[in-house]
mmCIF file of C-alpha atoms in Angstrom:
data_model
loop_
_atom_site.group_PDB
_atom_site.id
_atom_site.type_symbol
_atom_site.label_atom_id
_atom_site.label_comp_id
_atom_site.label_asym_id
_atom_site.label_seq_id
_atom_site.Cartn_x
_atom_site.Cartn_y
_atom_site.Cartn_z
ATOM 1 C CA UNK A 1 41.046 -18.715 49.350
ATOM 2 C CA UNK A 2 43.201 -15.870 47.940
ATOM 3 C CA UNK A 3 41.954 -16.467 44.380
ATOM 4 C CA UNK A 4 38.320 -16.421 45.519
ATOM 5 C CA UNK A 5 38.951 -13.229 47.494
ATOM 6 C CA UNK A 6 40.433 -11.590 44.396
ATOM 7 C CA UNK A 7 37.496 -12.795 42.283
ATOM 8 C CA UNK A 8 35.035 -11.207 44.745
ATOM 9 C CA UNK A 9 36.936 -7.904 44.636
ATOM 10 C CA UNK A 10 36.971 -7.986 40.822
ATOM 11 C CA UNK A 11 33.203 -8.564 40.829
ATOM 12 C CA UNK A 12 32.561 -5.393 42.806
ATOM 13 C CA UNK A 13 34.969 -3.443 40.629
ATOM 14 C CA UNK A 14 32.974 -4.599 37.605
ATOM 15 C CA UNK A 15 29.716 -3.582 39.298
ATOM 16 C CA UNK A 16 31.045 -0.087 40.004
ATOM 17 C CA UNK A 17 32.731 0.611 36.652
ATOM 18 C CA UNK A 18 30.752 -1.225 33.959
ATOM 19 C CA UNK A 19 27.728 0.623 32.606
ATOM 20 C CA UNK A 20 25.385 -0.062 29.727
ATOM 21 C CA UNK A 21 22.251 1.526 28.319
ATOM 22 C CA UNK A 22 20.406 -1.708 29.082
ATOM 23 C CA UNK A 23 20.595 -2.606 32.820
ATOM 24 C CA UNK A 24 19.771 -6.243 32.066
ATOM 25 C CA UNK A 25 22.954 -6.536 30.008
ATOM 26 C CA UNK A 26 25.002 -5.533 33.059
ATOM 27 C CA UNK A 27 23.126 -7.978 35.303
ATOM 28 C CA UNK A 28 23.757 -10.815 32.832
ATOM 29 C CA UNK A 29 27.466 -10.035 32.754
ATOM 30 C CA UNK A 30 27.620 -9.902 36.542
ATOM 31 C CA UNK A 31 25.759 -13.229 36.816
ATOM 32 C CA UNK A 32 28.313 -14.861 34.512
ATOM 33 C CA UNK A 33 31.168 -13.574 36.675
ATOM 34 C CA UNK A 34 29.317 -14.631 39.851
ATOM 35 C CA UNK A 35 29.106 -18.191 38.538
ATOM 36 C CA UNK A 36 32.852 -18.220 37.769
ATOM 37 C CA UNK A 37 33.704 -16.808 41.215
ATOM 38 C CA UNK A 38 31.554 -19.433 42.926
ATOM 39 C CA UNK A 39 33.341 -22.159 40.956
ATOM 40 C CA UNK A 40 36.649 -20.879 42.338
ATOM 41 C CA UNK A 41 35.189 -20.927 45.833
ATOM 42 C CA UNK A 42 33.940 -24.484 45.385
ATOM 43 C CA UNK A 43 37.465 -25.575 44.477
ATOM 44 C CA UNK A 44 38.792 -24.680 47.929
ATOM 45 C CA UNK A 45 39.667 -27.977 49.684
ATOM 46 C CA UNK A 46 37.589 -28.818 52.736
ATOM 47 C CA UNK A 47 40.832 -28.966 54.732
ATOM 48 C CA UNK A 48 41.213 -25.209 54.216
ATOM 49 C CA UNK A 49 37.815 -24.439 55.711
ATOM 50 C CA UNK A 50 37.745 -26.492 58.841
ATOM 51 C CA UNK A 51 38.445 -23.942 61.575
ATOM 52 C CA UNK A 52 35.717 -21.425 62.561
ATOM 53 C CA UNK A 53 37.818 -18.555 61.184
ATOM 54 C CA UNK A 54 38.357 -20.324 57.837
ATOM 55 C CA UNK A 55 34.719 -21.318 57.628
ATOM 56 C CA UNK A 56 33.662 -17.748 58.445
ATOM 57 C CA UNK A 57 35.800 -16.363 55.619
ATOM 58 C CA UNK A 58 34.408 -18.974 53.233
ATOM 59 C CA UNK A 59 30.792 -18.127 54.149
ATOM 60 C CA UNK A 60 31.563 -14.403 53.923
ATOM 61 C CA UNK A 61 33.009 -14.706 50.424
ATOM 62 C CA UNK A 62 30.087 -16.817 49.215
ATOM 63 C CA UNK A 63 27.588 -14.302 50.593
ATOM 64 C CA UNK A 64 29.538 -11.335 49.231
ATOM 65 C CA UNK A 65 29.733 -12.849 45.745
ATOM 66 C CA UNK A 66 25.994 -13.577 45.697
ATOM 67 C CA UNK A 67 25.142 -10.094 46.986
ATOM 68 C CA UNK A 68 26.878 -8.246 44.126
ATOM 69 C CA UNK A 69 23.657 -8.403 42.107
ATOM 70 C CA UNK A 70 21.207 -5.509 42.635
ATOM 71 C CA UNK A 71 18.263 -7.507 44.031
ATOM 72 C CA UNK A 72 18.029 -8.985 47.514
ATOM 73 C CA UNK A 73 18.932 -12.675 47.721
ATOM 74 C CA UNK A 74 18.089 -14.648 50.870
ATOM 75 C CA UNK A 75 20.864 -17.103 50.046
ATOM 76 C CA UNK A 76 23.390 -14.258 50.322
ATOM 77 C CA UNK A 77 21.955 -13.160 53.686
ATOM 78 C CA UNK A 78 22.088 -16.741 55.007
ATOM 79 C CA UNK A 79 25.783 -17.141 54.167
ATOM 80 C CA UNK A 80 26.691 -13.724 55.589
ATOM 81 C CA UNK A 81 24.733 -14.458 58.770
ATOM 82 C CA UNK A 82 26.695 -17.686 59.194
ATOM 83 C CA UNK A 83 29.950 -15.758 58.704
ATOM 84 C CA UNK A 84 29.278 -13.265 61.521
ATOM 85 C CA UNK A 85 28.121 -16.057 63.850
ATOM 86 C CA UNK A 86 31.321 -18.014 63.210
ATOM 87 C CA UNK A 87 33.505 -14.905 63.543
ATOM 88 C CA UNK A 88 31.757 -11.892 65.111
ATOM 89 C CA UNK A 89 34.968 -9.852 64.658
ATOM 90 C CA UNK A 90 34.750 -10.011 60.860
ATOM 91 C CA UNK A 91 33.847 -6.370 60.197
ATOM 92 C CA UNK A 92 33.646 -6.791 56.404
ATOM 93 C CA UNK A 93 31.050 -9.533 56.851
ATOM 94 C CA UNK A 94 28.919 -7.263 59.070
ATOM 95 C CA UNK A 95 29.236 -4.532 56.431
ATOM 96 C CA UNK A 96 28.186 -6.862 53.623
ATOM 97 C CA UNK A 97 25.325 -8.288 55.707
ATOM 98 C CA UNK A 98 24.069 -4.762 56.380
ATOM 99 C CA UNK A 99 24.081 -3.980 52.647
ATOM 100 C CA UNK A 100 22.241 -7.223 51.906
ATOM 101 C CA UNK A 101 19.532 -6.600 54.515
ATOM 102 C CA UNK A 102 19.184 -2.998 53.302
ATOM 103 C CA UNK A 103 18.113 -4.346 49.910
ATOM 104 C CA UNK A 104 15.036 -5.993 51.392
ATOM 105 C CA UNK A 105 14.001 -2.736 53.045
ATOM 106 C CA UNK A 106 14.912 -3.502 56.665
ATOM 107 C CA UNK A 107 16.829 -0.276 57.262
ATOM 108 C CA UNK A 108 17.016 -0.500 61.058
ATOM 109 C CA UNK A 109 18.486 -4.021 60.984
ATOM 110 C CA UNK A 110 20.964 -2.850 58.355
ATOM 111 C CA UNK A 111 21.949 0.062 60.597
ATOM 112 C CA UNK A 112 22.473 -2.379 63.475
ATOM 113 C CA UNK A 113 24.852 -4.415 61.303
ATOM 114 C CA UNK A 114 26.856 -1.321 60.353
ATOM 115 C CA UNK A 115 26.992 -0.176 63.976
ATOM 116 C CA UNK A 116 28.255 -3.603 65.086
ATOM 117 C CA UNK A 117 30.867 -3.495 62.307
ATOM 118 C CA UNK A 118 32.024 -0.062 63.441
ATOM 119 C CA UNK A 119 32.601 -1.386 66.964
ATOM 120 C CA UNK A 120 35.391 -3.561 65.538
ATOM 121 C CA UNK A 121 37.350 -0.386 64.797
ATOM 122 C CA UNK A 122 37.247 2.840 62.715
ATOM 123 C CA UNK A 123 36.378 2.084 59.102
ATOM 124 C CA UNK A 124 35.721 4.626 56.346
ATOM 125 C CA UNK A 125 33.604 2.229 54.262
ATOM 126 C CA UNK A 126 31.289 1.498 57.180
ATOM 127 C CA UNK A 127 30.996 5.196 58.044
ATOM 128 C CA UNK A 128 30.063 5.967 54.423
ATOM 129 C CA UNK A 129 27.378 3.272 54.465
ATOM 130 C CA UNK A 130 25.990 4.633 57.734
ATOM 131 C CA UNK A 131 25.929 8.091 56.168
ATOM 132 C CA UNK A 132 24.001 6.776 53.158
ATOM 133 C CA UNK A 133 21.627 4.820 55.364
ATOM 134 C CA UNK A 134 20.826 7.865 57.495
ATOM 135 C CA UNK A 135 19.791 9.710 54.326
ATOM 136 C CA UNK A 136 17.458 6.846 53.442
ATOM 137 C CA UNK A 137 16.021 6.894 56.961
ATOM 138 C CA UNK A 138 15.414 10.639 56.596
ATOM 139 C CA UNK A 139 12.933 10.121 53.761
ATOM 140 C CA UNK A 140 9.466 10.514 55.212
ATOM 141 C CA UNK A 141 10.665 10.996 58.804
ATOM 142 C CA UNK A 142 9.414 13.796 61.052
ATOM 143 C CA UNK A 143 12.937 14.977 61.898
ATOM 144 C CA UNK A 144 14.559 14.973 58.461
ATOM 145 C CA UNK A 145 16.989 17.806 59.247
ATOM 146 C CA UNK A 146 18.426 16.006 62.299
ATOM 147 C CA UNK A 147 18.782 12.677 60.495
ATOM 148 C CA UNK A 148 20.510 14.245 57.482
ATOM 149 C CA UNK A 149 22.824 16.159 59.824
ATOM 150 C CA UNK A 150 23.826 12.804 61.320
ATOM 151 C CA UNK A 151 24.565 11.620 57.785
ATOM 152 C CA UNK A 152 26.912 14.585 57.327
ATOM 153 C CA UNK A 153 28.668 13.770 60.623
ATOM 154 C CA UNK A 154 29.354 10.188 59.528
ATOM 155 C CA UNK A 155 30.639 11.418 56.162
ATOM 156 C CA UNK A 156 33.026 13.891 57.790
ATOM 157 C CA UNK A 157 34.268 11.215 60.192
ATOM 158 C CA UNK A 158 35.070 8.953 57.226
ATOM 159 C CA UNK A 159 37.165 11.724 55.660
ATOM 160 C CA UNK A 160 39.211 12.155 58.849
ATOM 161 C CA UNK A 161 40.310 8.519 58.464
ATOM 162 C CA UNK A 162 41.562 9.098 54.906
ATOM 163 C CA UNK A 163 41.496 12.665 53.635
ATOM 164 C CA UNK A 164 42.437 11.551 50.107
ATOM 165 C CA UNK A 165 39.668 8.961 49.722
ATOM 166 C CA UNK A 166 37.449 10.099 46.870
ATOM 167 C CA UNK A 167 34.487 7.954 47.851
ATOM 168 C CA UNK A 168 34.326 9.562 51.304
ATOM 169 C CA UNK A 169 34.363 13.038 49.753
ATOM 170 C CA UNK A 170 31.715 11.953 47.242
ATOM 171 C CA UNK A 171 29.561 10.712 50.096
ATOM 172 C CA UNK A 172 29.924 14.032 51.948
ATOM 173 C CA UNK A 173 28.896 15.852 48.768
ATOM 174 C CA UNK A 174 25.760 13.697 48.562
ATOM 175 C CA UNK A 175 24.953 14.362 52.222
ATOM 176 C CA UNK A 176 25.263 18.145 51.822
ATOM 177 C CA UNK A 177 23.206 18.093 48.617
ATOM 178 C CA UNK A 178 20.480 16.094 50.357
ATOM 179 C CA UNK A 179 20.539 18.550 53.261
ATOM 180 C CA UNK A 180 19.962 21.433 50.840
ATOM 181 C CA UNK A 181 16.669 19.886 49.757
ATOM 182 C CA UNK A 182 15.157 17.915 52.619
ATOM 183 C CA UNK A 183 15.620 20.480 55.390
ATOM 184 C CA UNK A 184 13.543 22.998 53.453
ATOM 185 C CA UNK A 185 16.040 25.718 54.362
ATOM 186 C CA UNK A 186 17.498 26.009 50.828
ATOM 187 C CA UNK A 187 20.865 27.056 52.248
ATOM 188 C CA UNK A 188 23.159 28.262 49.496
ATOM 189 C CA UNK A 189 26.160 27.302 51.654
ATOM 190 C CA UNK A 190 25.094 23.639 51.572
ATOM 191 C CA UNK A 191 25.410 23.698 47.793
ATOM 192 C CA UNK A 192 28.855 25.296 48.022
ATOM 193 C CA UNK A 193 29.969 22.678 50.568
ATOM 194 C CA UNK A 194 28.604 19.924 48.347
ATOM 195 C CA UNK A 195 30.442 21.253 45.297
ATOM 196 C CA UNK A 196 33.753 21.468 47.197
ATOM 197 C CA UNK A 197 33.330 17.871 48.376
ATOM 198 C CA UNK A 198 32.653 16.651 44.838
ATOM 199 C CA UNK A 199 35.700 18.549 43.562
ATOM 200 C CA UNK A 200 37.846 16.799 46.184
ATOM 201 C CA UNK A 201 36.334 13.465 45.140
ATOM 202 C CA UNK A 202 37.398 14.122 41.546
ATOM 203 C CA UNK A 203 41.033 14.317 42.675
ATOM 204 C CA UNK A 204 40.950 10.573 43.389
ATOM 205 C CA UNK A 205 41.522 8.602 40.192
ATOM 206 C CA UNK A 206 39.415 5.726 41.543
ATOM 207 C CA UNK A 207 36.399 7.978 42.024
ATOM 208 C CA UNK A 208 36.540 10.445 39.133
ATOM 209 C CA UNK A 209 35.201 7.814 36.712
ATOM 210 C CA UNK A 210 32.015 7.410 38.806
ATOM 211 C CA UNK A 211 29.145 8.653 36.590
ATOM 212 C CA UNK A 212 26.990 9.435 39.630
ATOM 213 C CA UNK A 213 29.695 11.818 40.840
ATOM 214 C CA UNK A 214 29.472 13.744 37.579
ATOM 215 C CA UNK A 215 25.668 13.646 37.694
ATOM 216 C CA UNK A 216 25.413 14.950 41.256
ATOM 217 C CA UNK A 217 28.110 17.572 40.731
ATOM 218 C CA UNK A 218 26.196 18.775 37.676
ATOM 219 C CA UNK A 219 23.015 18.918 39.779
ATOM 220 C CA UNK A 220 24.755 21.202 42.280
ATOM 221 C CA UNK A 221 26.034 23.417 39.474
ATOM 222 C CA UNK A 222 22.517 23.618 38.047
ATOM 223 C CA UNK A 223 21.143 24.965 41.331
ATOM 224 C CA UNK A 224 24.130 27.300 41.699
ATOM 225 C CA UNK A 225 23.162 28.551 38.216
ATOM 226 C CA UNK A 226 26.544 27.503 36.832
ATOM 227 C CA UNK A 227 24.674 26.389 33.739
ATOM 228 C CA UNK A 228 27.665 25.731 31.502
ATOM 229 C CA UNK A 229 29.340 23.511 34.112
ATOM 230 C CA UNK A 230 26.027 21.747 34.738
ATOM 231 C CA UNK A 231 25.585 20.968 31.041
ATOM 232 C CA UNK A 232 29.162 19.686 30.725
ATOM 233 C CA UNK A 233 28.751 17.571 33.858
ATOM 234 C CA UNK A 234 25.525 15.953 32.710
ATOM 235 C CA UNK A 235 27.068 15.195 29.323
ATOM 236 C CA UNK A 236 30.053 13.552 31.046
ATOM 237 C CA UNK A 237 27.701 11.475 33.204
ATOM 238 C CA UNK A 238 25.726 10.360 30.141
ATOM 239 C CA UNK A 239 28.881 9.292 28.316
ATOM 240 C CA UNK A 240 30.040 7.196 31.287
ATOM 241 C CA UNK A 241 26.667 5.615 32.069
ATOM 242 C CA UNK A 242 24.050 5.692 29.286
ATOM 243 C CA UNK A 243 21.540 4.289 31.780
ATOM 244 C CA UNK A 244 21.391 7.561 33.718
ATOM 245 C CA UNK A 245 18.838 10.207 32.736
ATOM 246 C CA UNK A 246 21.663 12.725 32.310
ATOM 247 C CA UNK A 247 20.850 13.393 28.651
ATOM 248 C CA UNK A 248 17.329 14.314 29.725
ATOM 249 C CA UNK A 249 18.780 16.753 32.264
ATOM 250 C CA UNK A 250 20.770 18.447 29.493
ATOM 251 C CA UNK A 251 17.571 18.853 27.471
ATOM 252 C CA UNK A 252 15.746 20.326 30.484
ATOM 253 C CA UNK A 253 18.429 22.949 31.108
ATOM 254 C CA UNK A 254 18.611 23.926 27.434
ATOM 255 C CA UNK A 255 14.801 24.111 27.351
ATOM 256 C CA UNK A 256 14.852 26.407 30.401
ATOM 257 C CA UNK A 257 17.559 28.629 28.903
ATOM 258 C CA UNK A 258 15.641 28.869 25.628
ATOM 259 C CA UNK A 259 12.503 29.878 27.555
ATOM 260 C CA UNK A 260 14.476 32.525 29.440
ATOM 261 C CA UNK A 261 15.860 33.858 26.189
ATOM 262 C CA UNK A 262 12.397 33.911 24.624
ATOM 263 C CA UNK A 263 10.934 35.744 27.647
ATOM 264 C CA UNK A 264 13.366 38.601 27.162
ATOM 265 C CA UNK A 265 12.586 38.863 23.464
ATOM 266 C CA UNK A 266 8.825 38.532 23.851
ATOM 267 C CA UNK A 267 8.097 40.549 26.983
ATOM 268 C CA UNK A 268 10.946 42.915 27.757
ATOM 269 C CA UNK A 269 9.830 45.621 25.322
ATOM 270 C CA UNK A 270 10.705 49.214 26.116
ATOM 271 C CA UNK A 271 7.144 50.616 26.253
ATOM 272 C CA UNK A 272 5.874 47.842 28.478
ATOM 273 C CA UNK A 273 8.825 48.179 30.864
ATOM 274 C CA UNK A 274 8.457 51.936 31.014
ATOM 275 C CA UNK A 275 4.793 51.588 31.966
ATOM 276 C CA UNK A 276 5.485 49.424 35.020
ATOM 277 C CA UNK A 277 8.632 50.955 36.489
ATOM 278 C CA UNK A 278 7.108 54.160 37.988
ATOM 279 C CA UNK A 279 5.265 52.076 40.586
ATOM 280 C CA UNK A 280 8.599 50.748 41.863
ATOM 281 C CA UNK A 281 9.648 54.149 43.177
ATOM 282 C CA UNK A 282 6.809 54.083 45.687
ATOM 283 C CA UNK A 283 7.964 50.932 47.504
ATOM 284 C CA UNK A 284 8.884 51.608 51.141
ATOM 285 C CA UNK A 285 12.092 49.935 52.196
ATOM 286 C CA UNK A 286 13.697 49.106 55.528
ATOM 287 C CA UNK A 287 15.999 51.966 56.478
ATOM 288 C CA UNK A 288 18.720 49.519 57.562
ATOM 289 C CA UNK A 289 19.141 48.406 53.940
ATOM 290 C CA UNK A 290 20.488 50.376 51.037
ATOM 291 C CA UNK A 291 18.280 50.471 47.947
ATOM 292 C CA UNK A 292 20.059 49.371 44.797
ATOM 293 C CA UNK A 293 19.446 48.451 41.190
ATOM 294 C CA UNK A 294 20.719 45.559 39.083
ATOM 295 C CA UNK A 295 23.560 47.520 37.533
ATOM 296 C CA UNK A 296 24.974 48.444 40.952
ATOM 297 C CA UNK A 297 24.943 44.926 42.403
ATOM 298 C CA UNK A 298 28.090 42.935 43.018
ATOM 299 C CA UNK A 299 28.485 39.375 41.763
ATOM 300 C CA UNK A 300 27.383 37.017 44.521
ATOM 301 C CA UNK A 301 25.701 37.944 47.795
ATOM 302 C CA UNK A 302 24.826 41.612 48.426
ATOM 303 C CA UNK A 303 24.601 42.221 52.164
ATOM 304 C CA UNK A 304 22.463 45.062 53.599
ATOM 305 C CA UNK A 305 21.075 45.762 50.108
ATOM 306 C CA UNK A 306 17.547 45.579 48.712
ATOM 307 C CA UNK A 307 16.301 45.686 45.139
ATOM 308 C CA UNK A 308 12.776 46.669 44.164
ATOM 309 C CA UNK A 309 11.359 44.799 41.179
ATOM 310 C CA UNK A 310 8.161 44.109 39.315
ATOM 311 C CA UNK A 311 7.144 40.710 37.979
ATOM 312 C CA UNK A 312 6.563 40.665 34.241
ATOM 313 C CA UNK A 313 6.133 36.949 33.655
ATOM 314 C CA UNK A 314 6.232 33.520 35.292
ATOM 315 C CA UNK A 315 8.497 31.269 33.243
ATOM 316 C CA UNK A 316 6.799 27.873 33.305
ATOM 317 C CA UNK A 317 9.249 25.148 34.249
ATOM 318 C CA UNK A 318 8.790 21.840 36.083
ATOM 319 C CA UNK A 319 10.603 21.588 39.404
ATOM 320 C CA UNK A 320 12.420 23.949 41.743
ATOM 321 C CA UNK A 321 13.158 26.805 41.730
ATOM 322 C CA UNK A 322 10.448 29.077 40.323
ATOM 323 C CA UNK A 323 11.622 31.412 37.569
ATOM 324 C CA UNK A 324 10.256 34.883 36.795
ATOM 325 C CA UNK A 325 11.089 37.639 34.375
ATOM 326 C CA UNK A 326 11.210 40.924 36.309
ATOM 327 C CA UNK A 327 12.541 44.437 35.969
ATOM 328 C CA UNK A 328 13.960 47.012 38.375
ATOM 329 C CA UNK A 329 13.382 50.775 38.644
ATOM 330 C CA UNK A 330 15.938 51.453 35.898
ATOM 331 C CA UNK A 331 14.013 49.241 33.472
ATOM 332 C CA UNK A 332 16.714 46.577 33.620
ATOM 333 C CA UNK A 333 15.238 43.149 33.092
ATOM 334 C CA UNK A 334 16.462 40.131 35.016
ATOM 335 C CA UNK A 335 15.586 36.540 35.824
ATOM 336 C CA UNK A 336 14.457 35.928 39.389
ATOM 337 C CA UNK A 337 14.839 32.400 40.763
ATOM 338 C CA UNK A 338 12.960 31.724 43.999
ATOM 339 C CA UNK A 339 13.253 28.676 46.244
ATOM 340 C CA UNK A 340 10.776 27.268 48.727
ATOM 341 C CA UNK A 341 7.626 29.135 47.625
ATOM 342 C CA UNK A 342 4.311 27.877 46.348
ATOM 343 C CA UNK A 343 3.792 28.573 42.650
ATOM 344 C CA UNK A 344 0.734 30.776 43.270
ATOM 345 C CA UNK A 345 2.402 33.176 45.733
ATOM 346 C CA UNK A 346 4.118 35.508 43.241
ATOM 347 C CA UNK A 347 2.022 36.675 40.288
ATOM 348 C CA UNK A 348 2.500 38.798 37.215
ATOM 349 C CA UNK A 349 2.356 42.480 38.141
ATOM 350 C CA UNK A 350 3.402 41.965 41.792
ATOM 351 C CA UNK A 351 5.844 44.422 43.322
ATOM 352 C CA UNK A 352 8.753 42.675 45.004
ATOM 353 C CA UNK A 353 11.290 43.724 47.592
ATOM 354 C CA UNK A 354 14.340 41.484 47.317
ATOM 355 C CA UNK A 355 16.474 41.548 50.446
ATOM 356 C CA UNK A 356 20.198 40.807 50.236
ATOM 357 C CA UNK A 357 19.890 39.324 46.736
ATOM 358 C CA UNK A 358 22.380 36.883 45.265
ATOM 359 C CA UNK A 359 23.335 38.300 41.860
ATOM 360 C CA UNK A 360 24.788 36.569 38.802
ATOM 361 C CA UNK A 361 25.656 37.990 35.397
ATOM 362 C CA UNK A 362 25.206 34.921 33.184
ATOM 363 C CA UNK A 363 27.143 34.879 29.907
ATOM 364 C CA UNK A 364 28.222 31.660 28.169
ATOM 365 C CA UNK A 365 27.857 29.712 24.941
ATOM 366 C CA UNK A 366 26.612 26.163 24.466
ATOM 367 C CA UNK A 367 26.416 24.323 21.143
ATOM 368 C CA UNK A 368 26.926 27.542 19.175
ATOM 369 C CA UNK A 369 24.202 29.395 21.135
ATOM 370 C CA UNK A 370 25.000 32.279 23.457
ATOM 371 C CA UNK A 371 23.022 32.817 26.643
ATOM 372 C CA UNK A 372 23.346 36.203 28.308
ATOM 373 C CA UNK A 373 21.151 37.552 31.104
ATOM 374 C CA UNK A 374 21.217 38.967 34.619
ATOM 375 C CA UNK A 375 19.923 36.821 37.456
ATOM 376 C CA UNK A 376 18.869 37.276 41.070
ATOM 377 C CA UNK A 377 18.453 34.296 43.341
ATOM 378 C CA UNK A 378 16.343 34.221 46.533
ATOM 379 C CA UNK A 379 16.920 31.255 48.875
ATOM 380 C CA UNK A 380 14.746 32.131 51.875
ATOM 381 C CA UNK A 381 11.156 33.334 52.154
ATOM 382 C CA UNK A 382 12.402 36.014 54.569
ATOM 383 C CA UNK A 383 14.339 37.575 51.694
ATOM 384 C CA UNK A 384 11.280 38.577 49.705
ATOM 385 C CA UNK A 385 8.320 40.895 50.300
ATOM 386 C CA UNK A 386 5.365 40.640 47.925
ATOM 387 C CA UNK A 387 3.504 43.942 47.506
ATOM 388 C CA UNK A 388 5.169 45.127 50.707
ATOM 389 C CA UNK A 389 4.090 42.140 52.814
ATOM 390 C CA UNK A 390 6.169 39.391 54.380
ATOM 391 C CA UNK A 391 5.261 35.828 53.421
ATOM 392 C CA UNK A 392 3.328 33.508 55.722
ATOM 393 C CA UNK A 393 4.470 29.968 56.526
ATOM 394 C CA UNK A 394 1.624 28.406 54.518
ATOM 395 C CA UNK A 395 3.019 30.073 51.387
ATOM 396 C CA UNK A 396 6.265 28.120 51.605
ATOM 397 C CA UNK A 397 6.897 24.546 50.511
ATOM 398 C CA UNK A 398 9.433 21.781 50.930
ATOM 399 C CA UNK A 399 10.578 19.353 48.313
ATOM 400 C CA UNK A 400 12.199 15.933 48.450
ATOM 401 C CA UNK A 401 15.094 15.516 46.040
ATOM 402 C CA UNK A 402 17.932 13.212 46.987
ATOM 403 C CA UNK A 403 21.454 12.832 45.717
ATOM 404 C CA UNK A 404 21.691 9.999 43.240
ATOM 405 C CA UNK A 405 23.933 7.086 44.118
ATOM 406 C CA UNK A 406 24.204 3.399 43.504
ATOM 407 C CA UNK A 407 24.732 1.030 46.438
#
């Protein structure tokens, strides 16, 4: 039984560490190893699988081996179901059964399996699966924010059981990243929390080779406008798993940066800027905020500060956020990134009041090209006035982007 147990563990290690550009190649390799593992299992003498406990372990291993492949297999579910009936205390069998049932789309039954497994005692793997499952349940639900928050709670509970476990930290990072998108609140702090969790995950040698970790960490850095780190992260993900679309993400970021660079060259001409800036001096601002310009802003969040700006150009780019070229009253041009707004809300020529802006002075080189520009980020619709007016709820939008992971 020990050899078969080791073979099953090796199978899952192969699943989690072997990546190819062609997914079918990986499946074929796994199938070959599945067949070898089943042969080992078949060699176990009947005398060693007579008792209910022995039989339960045998059925569990057979189901676990069959379930390593990505598609749902009823045969795997049948063996795992037999295992938990023979030994209801076998938490690993409940966990594996939950994963198997999840594959066929029965999320509530899968959750029931995980919950039953958790009753056998605290278990970080089960808590991580429950966290992942809650995020899947959140998709399309009416109370997405609450469900994702439950996912975060499970992830944090897993970490308390083993603070050095990279997979638990990785799972928390995914939960916080999902929360950033699905709640519609676009909280900058969720991104920061996600990034810290991913950085802790990278400290675990067993987890740092996970290409999805690099991919998701790069995604966070992209939205934090840490473009150089994002590009490096996506390249690392692509090198570890050619099957990911990480190379495409690199191209998208470079394409965006090139568009930003072109917008400055093509539209930020002195005469044009000078003709639009006088109108900025007439914007009425809340007396509780201090009016500022780009050159006086501090890196990061600027509390109790507002900046008046005028939109020069919408930079066309697929996905969130929206990007604009704008200028302030001192004719300083900057890139404005706005989250959670409909694309038709802010137009060229609009006067903007940016409340408590998040400022970045971007300056880095990538592949022998230097990118240098000032940037203001707006996370909440309450932080922006368009032509002196606050935005209505129908002008805001939500999006559904989820952290990438493999089961």
